[in-house]
Amino acid sequence: MKKKTTGESTHSPEKKTLLVTGAGGALARLATKVLATKYNLIGVDPRPLSSNHHFPGDFFQIDYHHRQMTEVFRNHKIHALIHLGRIRADTRTSANFRFEMNVIGTQKLLELSRAHGVEHLVVLSTYHVYGAHRHNHSYLTEDEPLRASQTFPELADAVELDHAASTFLWRYPEVRTTILRPVNIIGKHVKNTICQMLRGGFCPQLIGYDPLMQFIDEKDMARALILALDQPIRGVFNVAGEGVLPYSKAIQLAGALPVPVPGFVGYPAVKILASLGLGFPPHLLEYFRYQTVVADDAFRKSFGFVPKVSDPISLAALKSQRNPVVEQFLQGRQRKDSDS
Amino acid sequence: MAKSRLRPFIAEFLRNYSSSQLGIDLEDRIHRAIPELNASGYDPWGLDPKTVHLAASFFSILYRHYFRVEVEGTENVPAGRAMLIGNHGGQIPLDGVMIAMSMLIDANPPRIVRAMVERWVPVVPFVSTFFIRVGEIIGHPKNCRELLNKDHPVLVFPEGVKGSGKLYKDRYQLQKFGTGFMRLALETKSPIVPVAVIGSEETYPGILDLKPLANLIGAPYFPVTPLFPWLGVLGMIPVPAKITIRYGKPMHFDLASDAPEPEIRKAVDKVKHSLQFEIDEGLRIRGNSIFTKAAK
């Protein structure tokens, strides 16, 4: 077990211990800053921590389905677990690897949690599990069928993760389980597909389609996670930011340039790029065609959650990270547009 | 690019025309009709006031000059939630557009009508996006319920594609009504207002419906009119029939939303009859000419 203790292993006995998976990720980074004041933290992640990431607690680099995970539970009395470690679908990870990590790994974590008397479990799922389907009505509630795996087998691991956690939630009421299905998380630290595209500056858009989307700022999402840990409420909850906006508006607010692509070019092009490990996974294209808008009333009401960062502000923040050459080019274009 | 220079010019012309020539302050009316907008400038259903303004500017010209629409009984639409039940016909949903326009520019206070559109619409590029931007919603019961609960006027054509696809010979004969709208109205306690549109069923006089061709392109029907498809795009220009819209008295039903189907069916038939009554009344007043309204 590669252990990396980042300095302050000050486990105080009066604090409860919280295990954070996906500890190297953006959300963990934001949330643990606050959580460190309330909990003794243990972080795990299959990836190494980036050099500038200071994890406020013990960190172990292990795969979730590896038996070393058991050791972590044996050696520490863990009170709560926050599972942020879902491996996102991208063109560089295989479906097999994701299945191992997300499905087998999550099941392992759930079993260990039960066996070792974890009191509270927060699982981060995604709104993608609902699937981008043309029959989607607006404001999908949590009890809606999860269509994603029907349309895209590539997303089966995400749906299975969600199912495993939901089954656990109902079967073992002694563990307080909260499952969050957030919409597109955006922010400086986040590296998901939509963020990378908006940050990059050139956003392909299927001609004729401009679906409604929802975004939540990374800071708001971190707050949502902390709320979920703090409050004794179990269940499945959609988490969203303050409103809906079309994809084209998101591109505009992020100061990026839409690149119109006809569907008959877009679909094969994305497949070819994906096979080369570039671009983004083909199934995600459907989310740029049909809307998947979720209702977050339940989370807001139960947890008293109100997003603080508005969409225009969090989208505009992505500009600051853009390549300066690209940014200069885009600004030049905008100036030319406003002149004419 | 010529296109990008022409577009703002056309938009400017349309907006000016509606305010200066037709004397309608669309911007103010739209502003008053929209209850809430988020920080990005959209309502919770993806409606964009700017697109509504542009589209309404264009359709207001059609409304006033081309179809010379006359409206009776907008005061019958109650404030707050209401379900508008209309007759459907004439191949493309011009009837829906004209009802929406009448509620926006001839009703006081102005309202934005939310029409329930066919569930195959989301696959149609451009159209799907346009519909969402002007406030039309996919015809899913959950969408309808949510809109009514938020006190929007919702427009439903219970005939569905059986109505819009009907041929000229069947005009103004209401097709079979679904019962879903009645259960939703009962559940949300929404009054039902029958809306008869006279004239719209003559705008595209369908002679034939080429079903195999429709199936091929995934459309619910493929109409053949005296001009379409023979004249191509020109054949798509609607016949300038004079359109009259009649709003009937709001109807309330004392029924449980989970009442047995025969009882719901009875209530639906009452709505259908009062709608047919409004249609017949409108047709009687209009007389034989589809282009002018005869004296009463």
mmCIF file of N, CA and C in Angstrom, chain B residues 150-210:
data_model
loop_
_atom_site.group_PDB
_atom_site.id
_atom_site.type_symbol
_atom_site.label_atom_id
_atom_site.label_comp_id
_atom_site.label_asym_id
_atom_site.label_seq_id
_atom_site.Cartn_x
_atom_site.Cartn_y
_atom_site.Cartn_z
ATOM 1 N N LYS B 150 -47.939 25.564 -12.298
ATOM 2 C CA LYS B 150 -47.280 26.878 -12.235
ATOM 3 C C LYS B 150 -48.161 27.955 -12.858
ATOM 4 N N ASP B 151 -49.466 27.652 -13.048
ATOM 5 C CA ASP B 151 -50.466 28.628 -13.517
ATOM 6 C C ASP B 151 -50.246 29.159 -14.925
ATOM 7 N N HIS B 152 -49.806 28.293 -15.818
ATOM 8 C CA HIS B 152 -49.687 28.693 -17.221
ATOM 9 C C HIS B 152 -50.947 28.277 -17.975
ATOM 10 N N PRO B 153 -51.325 29.023 -19.019
ATOM 11 C CA PRO B 153 -52.375 28.521 -19.904
ATOM 12 C C PRO B 153 -51.762 27.484 -20.862
ATOM 13 N N VAL B 154 -52.328 26.296 -20.880
ATOM 14 C CA VAL B 154 -51.768 25.217 -21.689
ATOM 15 C C VAL B 154 -52.732 24.886 -22.823
ATOM 16 N N LEU B 155 -52.198 24.810 -24.037
ATOM 17 C CA LEU B 155 -53.021 24.515 -25.208
ATOM 18 C C LEU B 155 -52.852 23.050 -25.602
ATOM 19 N N VAL B 156 -53.984 22.350 -25.685
ATOM 20 C CA VAL B 156 -53.931 20.934 -26.055
ATOM 21 C C VAL B 156 -54.866 20.703 -27.235
ATOM 22 N N PHE B 157 -54.401 19.937 -28.192
ATOM 23 C CA PHE B 157 -55.260 19.498 -29.287
ATOM 24 C C PHE B 157 -55.520 18.008 -29.086
ATOM 25 N N PRO B 158 -56.649 17.662 -28.472
ATOM 26 C CA PRO B 158 -56.841 16.249 -28.131
ATOM 27 C C PRO B 158 -56.973 15.344 -29.351
ATOM 28 N N GLU B 159 -57.186 15.935 -30.519
ATOM 29 C CA GLU B 159 -57.249 15.106 -31.726
ATOM 30 C C GLU B 159 -55.860 14.617 -32.121
ATOM 31 N N GLY B 160 -54.816 15.386 -31.737
ATOM 32 C CA GLY B 160 -53.446 15.019 -32.080
ATOM 33 C C GLY B 160 -53.227 15.037 -33.582
ATOM 34 N N VAL B 161 -52.330 14.160 -34.055
ATOM 35 C CA VAL B 161 -52.024 14.150 -35.494
ATOM 36 C C VAL B 161 -53.216 13.694 -36.329
ATOM 37 N N LYS B 162 -54.151 12.968 -35.693
ATOM 38 C CA LYS B 162 -55.360 12.580 -36.436
ATOM 39 C C LYS B 162 -56.116 13.828 -36.864
ATOM 40 N N GLY B 163 -55.985 14.893 -36.076
ATOM 41 C CA GLY B 163 -56.647 16.152 -36.391
ATOM 42 C C GLY B 163 -55.900 16.942 -37.442
ATOM 43 N N SER B 164 -54.594 17.195 -37.149
ATOM 44 C CA SER B 164 -53.857 18.055 -38.075
ATOM 45 C C SER B 164 -53.708 17.402 -39.441
ATOM 46 N N GLY B 165 -53.705 16.089 -39.478
ATOM 47 C CA GLY B 165 -53.511 15.412 -40.755
ATOM 48 C C GLY B 165 -54.793 15.158 -41.525
ATOM 49 N N LYS B 166 -55.925 15.653 -41.004
ATOM 50 C CA LYS B 166 -57.169 15.295 -41.694
ATOM 51 C C LYS B 166 -57.308 16.035 -43.027
ATOM 52 N N LEU B 167 -58.039 15.412 -43.931
ATOM 53 C CA LEU B 167 -58.137 15.938 -45.292
ATOM 54 C C LEU B 167 -59.233 17.002 -45.377
ATOM 55 N N TYR B 168 -59.241 17.720 -46.504
ATOM 56 C CA TYR B 168 -60.166 18.833 -46.693
ATOM 57 C C TYR B 168 -61.615 18.390 -46.522
ATOM 58 N N LYS B 169 -61.910 17.193 -47.024
ATOM 59 C CA LYS B 169 -63.292 16.728 -46.958
ATOM 60 C C LYS B 169 -63.771 16.509 -45.512
ATOM 61 N N ASP B 170 -62.818 16.318 -44.609
ATOM 62 C CA ASP B 170 -63.183 16.055 -43.208
ATOM 63 C C ASP B 170 -63.096 17.298 -42.339
ATOM 64 N N ARG B 171 -62.897 18.469 -42.945
ATOM 65 C CA ARG B 171 -62.636 19.680 -42.147
ATOM 66 C C ARG B 171 -63.755 19.961 -41.142
ATOM 67 N N TYR B 172 -63.338 20.422 -40.004
ATOM 68 C CA TYR B 172 -64.233 20.806 -38.892
ATOM 69 C C TYR B 172 -65.047 19.647 -38.327
ATOM 70 N N GLN B 173 -64.661 18.400 -38.658
ATOM 71 C CA GLN B 173 -65.302 17.277 -37.983
ATOM 72 C C GLN B 173 -64.297 16.763 -36.958
ATOM 73 N N LEU B 174 -64.605 16.978 -35.717
ATOM 74 C CA LEU B 174 -63.656 16.607 -34.673
ATOM 75 C C LEU B 174 -63.400 15.105 -34.690
ATOM 76 N N GLN B 175 -62.137 14.741 -34.646
ATOM 77 C CA GLN B 175 -61.749 13.332 -34.590
ATOM 78 C C GLN B 175 -61.848 12.862 -33.143
ATOM 79 N N LYS B 176 -61.512 11.603 -32.939
ATOM 80 C CA LYS B 176 -61.605 11.027 -31.598
ATOM 81 C C LYS B 176 -60.707 11.787 -30.608
ATOM 82 N N PHE B 177 -61.256 12.118 -29.463
ATOM 83 C CA PHE B 177 -60.496 12.820 -28.430
ATOM 84 C C PHE B 177 -59.844 11.809 -27.486
ATOM 85 N N GLY B 178 -58.609 12.090 -27.101
ATOM 86 C CA GLY B 178 -58.001 11.317 -26.024
ATOM 87 C C GLY B 178 -58.609 11.761 -24.694
ATOM 88 N N THR B 179 -58.382 10.989 -23.622
ATOM 89 C CA THR B 179 -58.963 11.374 -22.333
ATOM 90 C C THR B 179 -57.896 11.885 -21.368
ATOM 91 N N GLY B 180 -56.632 11.797 -21.763
ATOM 92 C CA GLY B 180 -55.542 12.179 -20.868
ATOM 93 C C GLY B 180 -55.664 13.607 -20.383
ATOM 94 N N PHE B 181 -56.070 14.523 -21.286
ATOM 95 C CA PHE B 181 -56.136 15.936 -20.912
ATOM 96 C C PHE B 181 -57.143 16.160 -19.794
ATOM 97 N N MET B 182 -58.264 15.400 -19.832
ATOM 98 C CA MET B 182 -59.305 15.579 -18.818
ATOM 99 C C MET B 182 -58.785 15.191 -17.440
ATOM 100 N N ARG B 183 -58.080 14.061 -17.373
ATOM 101 C CA ARG B 183 -57.538 13.629 -16.070
ATOM 102 C C ARG B 183 -56.554 14.653 -15.526
ATOM 103 N N LEU B 184 -55.736 15.218 -16.407
ATOM 104 C CA LEU B 184 -54.766 16.223 -15.959
ATOM 105 C C LEU B 184 -55.465 17.485 -15.490
ATOM 106 N N ALA B 185 -56.527 17.884 -16.217
ATOM 107 C CA ALA B 185 -57.265 19.090 -15.823
ATOM 108 C C ALA B 185 -57.933 18.878 -14.468
ATOM 109 N N LEU B 186 -58.483 17.673 -14.261
ATOM 110 C CA LEU B 186 -59.143 17.374 -12.990
ATOM 111 C C LEU B 186 -58.130 17.352 -11.853
ATOM 112 N N GLU B 187 -57.002 16.712 -12.136
ATOM 113 C CA GLU B 187 -55.971 16.572 -11.113
ATOM 114 C C GLU B 187 -55.422 17.926 -10.677
ATOM 115 N N THR B 188 -55.233 18.835 -11.637
ATOM 116 C CA THR B 188 -54.642 20.138 -11.314
ATOM 117 C C THR B 188 -55.726 21.188 -11.065
ATOM 118 N N LYS B 189 -57.003 20.755 -11.108
ATOM 119 C CA LYS B 189 -58.143 21.665 -10.923
ATOM 120 C C LYS B 189 -58.064 22.847 -11.883
ATOM 121 N N SER B 190 -57.828 22.557 -13.142
ATOM 122 C CA SER B 190 -57.731 23.618 -14.145
ATOM 123 C C SER B 190 -59.040 23.703 -14.911
ATOM 124 N N PRO B 191 -59.572 24.926 -15.086
ATOM 125 C CA PRO B 191 -60.747 25.075 -15.942
ATOM 126 C C PRO B 191 -60.397 24.767 -17.395
ATOM 127 N N ILE B 192 -61.379 24.236 -18.117
ATOM 128 C CA ILE B 192 -61.162 23.887 -19.523
ATOM 129 C C ILE B 192 -61.875 24.912 -20.397
ATOM 130 N N VAL B 193 -61.145 25.489 -21.342
ATOM 131 C CA VAL B 193 -61.738 26.480 -22.239
ATOM 132 C C VAL B 193 -61.695 25.934 -23.670
ATOM 133 N N PRO B 194 -62.871 25.676 -24.289
ATOM 134 C CA PRO B 194 -62.838 25.243 -25.680
ATOM 135 C C PRO B 194 -62.498 26.416 -26.609
ATOM 136 N N VAL B 195 -61.590 26.177 -27.548
ATOM 137 C CA VAL B 195 -61.182 27.221 -28.482
ATOM 138 C C VAL B 195 -61.428 26.729 -29.897
ATOM 139 N N ALA B 196 -62.349 27.385 -30.607
ATOM 140 C CA ALA B 196 -62.630 26.986 -31.984
ATOM 141 C C ALA B 196 -61.858 27.892 -32.926
ATOM 142 N N VAL B 197 -61.137 27.282 -33.858
ATOM 143 C CA VAL B 197 -60.421 28.063 -34.864
ATOM 144 C C VAL B 197 -61.088 27.804 -36.209
ATOM 145 N N ILE B 198 -61.685 28.842 -36.778
ATOM 146 C CA ILE B 198 -62.373 28.710 -38.055
ATOM 147 C C ILE B 198 -61.476 29.300 -39.133
ATOM 148 N N GLY B 199 -61.270 28.565 -40.197
ATOM 149 C CA GLY B 199 -60.447 29.075 -41.293
ATOM 150 C C GLY B 199 -59.140 28.328 -41.422
ATOM 151 N N SER B 200 -58.562 27.931 -40.287
ATOM 152 C CA SER B 200 -57.252 27.279 -40.344
ATOM 153 C C SER B 200 -57.328 25.929 -41.049
ATOM 154 N N GLU B 201 -58.497 25.297 -41.014
ATOM 155 C CA GLU B 201 -58.584 23.966 -41.623
ATOM 156 C C GLU B 201 -58.679 24.053 -43.141
ATOM 157 N N GLU B 202 -58.785 25.307 -43.677
ATOM 158 C CA GLU B 202 -58.771 25.466 -45.130
ATOM 159 C C GLU B 202 -57.417 25.924 -45.654
ATOM 160 N N THR B 203 -56.448 26.210 -44.736
ATOM 161 C CA THR B 203 -55.191 26.806 -45.197
ATOM 162 C C THR B 203 -54.361 25.852 -46.049
ATOM 163 N N TYR B 204 -54.420 24.569 -45.730
ATOM 164 C CA TYR B 204 -53.753 23.565 -46.562
ATOM 165 C C TYR B 204 -54.767 22.480 -46.894
ATOM 166 N N PRO B 205 -55.510 22.656 -47.971
ATOM 167 C CA PRO B 205 -56.567 21.686 -48.272
ATOM 168 C C PRO B 205 -55.984 20.354 -48.737
ATOM 169 N N GLY B 206 -55.890 19.401 -47.836
ATOM 170 C CA GLY B 206 -55.313 18.099 -48.164
ATOM 171 C C GLY B 206 -56.284 17.252 -48.980
ATOM 172 N N ILE B 207 -55.800 16.691 -50.059
ATOM 173 C CA ILE B 207 -56.635 15.830 -50.902
ATOM 174 C C ILE B 207 -56.333 14.376 -50.588
ATOM 175 N N LEU B 208 -55.059 14.116 -50.353
ATOM 176 C CA LEU B 208 -54.576 12.747 -50.178
ATOM 177 C C LEU B 208 -53.548 12.731 -49.039
ATOM 178 N N ASP B 209 -53.411 11.569 -48.429
ATOM 179 C CA ASP B 209 -52.351 11.404 -47.441
ATOM 180 C C ASP B 209 -51.493 10.232 -47.889
ATOM 181 N N LEU B 210 -50.248 10.532 -48.271
ATOM 182 C CA LEU B 210 -49.359 9.457 -48.742
ATOM 183 C C LEU B 210 -48.678 8.787 -47.548
#
